[in-house]
Structure formats: C-alpha cells, structure tokens
Amino acid sequence: GAVVSQHPSRVICKSGTSVKIECRSLDFQATTMFWYRQFPKQSLMLMATSNEGSKATYEQGVEKDKFLINHASLTLSTLTVTSAHPEDSSFYICSAIRGAVQGQPQHFGDGTRLSIL
Amino acid sequence: GESVGLHLPTLSVQEGDNSIINCAYSNSASDYFIWYKQESGKGPQFIIDIRSNMDKRQGQRVTVLLNKTVKHLSLQIAATQPGDSAVYFCAEEGSGYSTLTFGKGTMLLVSP
C-alpha cells in the first residue's frame, strides 16, 4: 500500500521548453502532496505543498510562476516547469500523505530526472 | 533557521555488522521523526518513524532511538546486508506542521 507513482522518470529537453511532471497516489486519496527538488549528493529541499482544490503553498525562494502546481483531484498533482533553463536541471520528487495530515509519513514517488540542454 | 543535521556523511561496514546512523536536530518543537532510505536514482523509502512521546521504536532489523534531551536521533540496523547500501535521511516534522525538514544524509556502504 501507499504507492506513489511519478511520471515521467526522465526528461531531456531544450532550453525554453515547459515540462509537466505528474504525481499520482495509486491506492489512497491524498489531500496533500509535496514537491521536492534534489541536487546530486544533497538532501531534499521542499519546493511547495500542494493542496487539493486550493492554491499551492510555496517555500521561500521558489518562484510560483516558474513552477506551476495543480492539484485537481485527490490522486493527482502536477508540477510544470515553465520555460526551463539549464539551471532547472535537477531531480524532482513528489510525495503524498495518506489520511491525517500531521504525524503521518510521506510516501515518495521515484522522482523525475530533468535535464535541460 | 533551524535544521536537521548528521554527524557522519559516509559509513562503511562489513556485511553482518550492526550499523548506527546518527542525526542531530535543533528544533525542540519537532514532535515526529522519520528515517528514509534512498537508493540511487529513486525516491526516499520509508523505514521507520517515532513520535516525541517515545524514546525507542523497533521494526524488522531496525531500531530508532530518540533522545529529546540532547536532540539526537539514531537509526540502528542489525545484521547489515549489501542491500542496505544507500543514503539514509532523517526528517523531522514540527508541531502544528505537515512539512518535513530533511537532514543532510548519510551514505551507508556495506561490503560483503
């Protein structure tokens, strides 16, 4: 149980392209999902908290117009990297919480490796 | 700001040994802690969690210890196997929050 699927697993595209990443909770409903970014040999940095039916909450320093988040259903959140540039290349990971928001482990997808040429 | 940190960036052990991975946290308001395992190219995998009203919790081959006095968290892995090789992260959740703050991570290398 508690499976989170992320798609695609890898994207290589040209600078200026917009890229959409999907995060799905497969066997549970997720009111809240999270988007992280991870650089090589570094820890996970929270980018934003995605709430179903409402606007996402972005962490300080994360451009909301650059990283568009849509959480239109209880099982799907999407992250769109708009007009991507080489500095946006990174490993993007989503997570979701089953049930109550606090005091429950986040379950992670397998990440999306984004490479901007 | 407050953050979660680790003492050892890399830990090398022999197969069959017991491993101990340590984590220091600075937010005294944190009341929920999780250990994750991350293999190369994959997302973090939940290992074990503990709430602040406990000081020890055991799972299969793993034990988490929480010392609130010195704000220290540890993960013990018994009879470490090559398949345990990965990066291990501790994470904390503050009281009243749902977001996690991750530590820097420890690479565990298990040699046969």
Tab-separated table of N, CA and C in Angstrom, chain A residues 66-107:
chain	number	residue	atom	x	y	z
A	66	LYS	N	7.219	30.151	-12.046
A	66	LYS	CA	8.166	29.276	-12.717
A	66	LYS	C	7.767	27.816	-12.524
A	67	PHE	N	7.333	27.500	-11.357
A	67	PHE	CA	6.955	26.128	-11.012
A	67	PHE	C	5.460	26.099	-10.699
A	68	LEU	N	4.679	25.784	-11.733
A	68	LEU	CA	3.228	25.785	-11.596
A	68	LEU	C	2.747	24.451	-11.051
A	69	ILE	N	1.936	24.510	-10.016
A	69	ILE	CA	1.427	23.298	-9.396
A	69	ILE	C	-0.088	23.285	-9.485
A	70	ASN	N	-0.613	22.137	-9.915
A	70	ASN	CA	-2.048	21.937	-9.999
A	70	ASN	C	-2.403	20.644	-9.290
A	71	HIS	N	-3.364	20.711	-8.377
A	71	HIS	CA	-3.780	19.520	-7.617
A	71	HIS	C	-5.291	19.406	-7.797
A	72	ALA	N	-5.681	18.926	-8.964
A	72	ALA	CA	-7.087	18.971	-9.369
A	72	ALA	C	-7.926	17.831	-8.818
A	73	SER	N	-7.282	16.775	-8.364
A	73	SER	CA	-8.040	15.653	-7.812
A	73	SER	C	-7.307	15.104	-6.596
A	74	LEU	N	-7.947	14.195	-5.897
A	74	LEU	CA	-7.363	13.633	-4.676
A	74	LEU	C	-6.265	12.617	-4.962
A	75	THR	N	-6.018	12.337	-6.237
A	75	THR	CA	-4.981	11.360	-6.567
A	75	THR	C	-3.944	11.890	-7.547
A	76	LEU	N	-4.046	13.152	-7.922
A	76	LEU	CA	-3.119	13.677	-8.928
A	76	LEU	C	-2.703	15.111	-8.634
A	77	SER	N	-1.398	15.317	-8.637
A	77	SER	CA	-0.831	16.659	-8.582
A	77	SER	C	0.179	16.760	-9.718
A	78	THR	N	0.243	17.915	-10.352
A	78	THR	CA	1.220	18.108	-11.428
A	78	THR	C	2.091	19.313	-11.135
A	79	LEU	N	3.348	19.187	-11.550
A	79	LEU	CA	4.314	20.276	-11.454
A	79	LEU	C	4.755	20.606	-12.869
A	80	THR	N	4.574	21.845	-13.280
A	80	THR	CA	5.026	22.279	-14.599
A	80	THR	C	6.177	23.264	-14.428
A	81	VAL	N	7.316	22.906	-14.997
A	81	VAL	CA	8.471	23.801	-15.004
A	81	VAL	C	8.368	24.609	-16.290
A	82	THR	N	8.068	25.877	-16.158
A	82	THR	CA	7.830	26.704	-17.343
A	82	THR	C	9.127	27.315	-17.851
A	83	SER	N	9.253	27.381	-19.173
A	83	SER	CA	10.420	27.976	-19.813
A	83	SER	C	11.707	27.517	-19.107
A	84	ALA	N	11.896	26.216	-19.108
A	84	ALA	CA	13.010	25.634	-18.353
A	84	ALA	C	14.367	26.041	-18.938
A	85	HIS	N	15.323	26.223	-18.038
A	85	HIS	CA	16.691	26.567	-18.424
A	85	HIS	C	17.641	25.566	-17.774
A	86	PRO	N	18.883	25.534	-18.224
A	86	PRO	CA	19.825	24.537	-17.679
A	86	PRO	C	19.912	24.518	-16.153
A	87	GLU	N	19.765	25.658	-15.528
A	87	GLU	CA	19.846	25.697	-14.056
A	87	GLU	C	18.655	25.026	-13.376
A	88	ASP	N	17.613	24.719	-14.167
A	88	ASP	CA	16.455	23.994	-13.623
A	88	ASP	C	16.683	22.485	-13.637
A	89	SER	N	17.777	22.064	-14.259
A	89	SER	CA	18.091	20.633	-14.287
A	89	SER	C	18.283	20.125	-12.863
A	90	SER	N	17.565	19.075	-12.541
A	90	SER	CA	17.609	18.551	-11.177
A	90	SER	C	16.783	17.280	-11.105
A	91	PHE	N	16.710	16.706	-9.913
A	91	PHE	CA	15.878	15.541	-9.625
A	91	PHE	C	14.674	16.061	-8.843
A	92	TYR	N	13.482	15.924	-9.431
A	92	TYR	CA	12.264	16.404	-8.794
A	92	TYR	C	11.492	15.204	-8.241
A	93	ILE	N	11.099	15.307	-6.996
A	93	ILE	CA	10.433	14.192	-6.323
A	93	ILE	C	9.145	14.682	-5.672
A	94	CYS	N	8.096	13.876	-5.802
A	94	CYS	CA	6.845	14.229	-5.128
A	94	CYS	C	6.580	13.243	-4.003
A	95	SER	N	5.734	13.649	-3.093
A	95	SER	CA	5.311	12.759	-2.021
A	95	SER	C	3.858	13.042	-1.685
A	96	ALA	N	3.235	12.100	-0.999
A	96	ALA	CA	1.842	12.254	-0.616
A	96	ALA	C	1.636	11.657	0.767
A	97	ILE	N	0.632	12.172	1.434
A	97	ILE	CA	0.288	11.683	2.766
A	97	ILE	C	-1.058	10.977	2.707
A	98	ARG	N	-1.090	9.810	3.335
A	98	ARG	CA	-2.355	9.073	3.434
A	98	ARG	C	-3.050	9.501	4.720
A	99	GLY	N	-4.328	9.830	4.606
A	99	GLY	CA	-5.090	10.103	5.815
A	99	GLY	C	-4.761	11.444	6.445
A	100	ALA	N	-4.675	11.473	7.758
A	100	ALA	CA	-4.459	12.702	8.530
A	100	ALA	C	-3.160	13.361	8.106
A	101	VAL	N	-3.141	14.663	8.093
A	101	VAL	CA	-2.008	15.405	7.565
A	101	VAL	C	-0.810	15.335	8.498
A	102	GLN	N	-1.015	15.531	9.793
A	102	GLN	CA	0.133	15.560	10.704
A	102	GLN	C	0.452	14.178	11.261
A	103	GLY	N	1.714	13.970	11.550
A	103	GLY	CA	2.131	12.748	12.206
A	103	GLY	C	1.995	11.500	11.364
A	104	GLN	N	2.017	11.651	10.057
A	104	GLN	CA	1.972	10.507	9.158
A	104	GLN	C	3.143	10.585	8.188
A	105	PRO	N	3.738	9.450	7.837
A	105	PRO	CA	4.886	9.510	6.930
A	105	PRO	C	4.461	9.924	5.528
A	106	GLN	N	5.309	10.684	4.883
A	106	GLN	CA	5.112	10.988	3.475
A	106	GLN	C	5.634	9.805	2.663
A	107	HIS	N	4.889	9.457	1.628
A	107	HIS	CA	5.289	8.376	0.732
A	107	HIS	C	5.712	8.994	-0.591
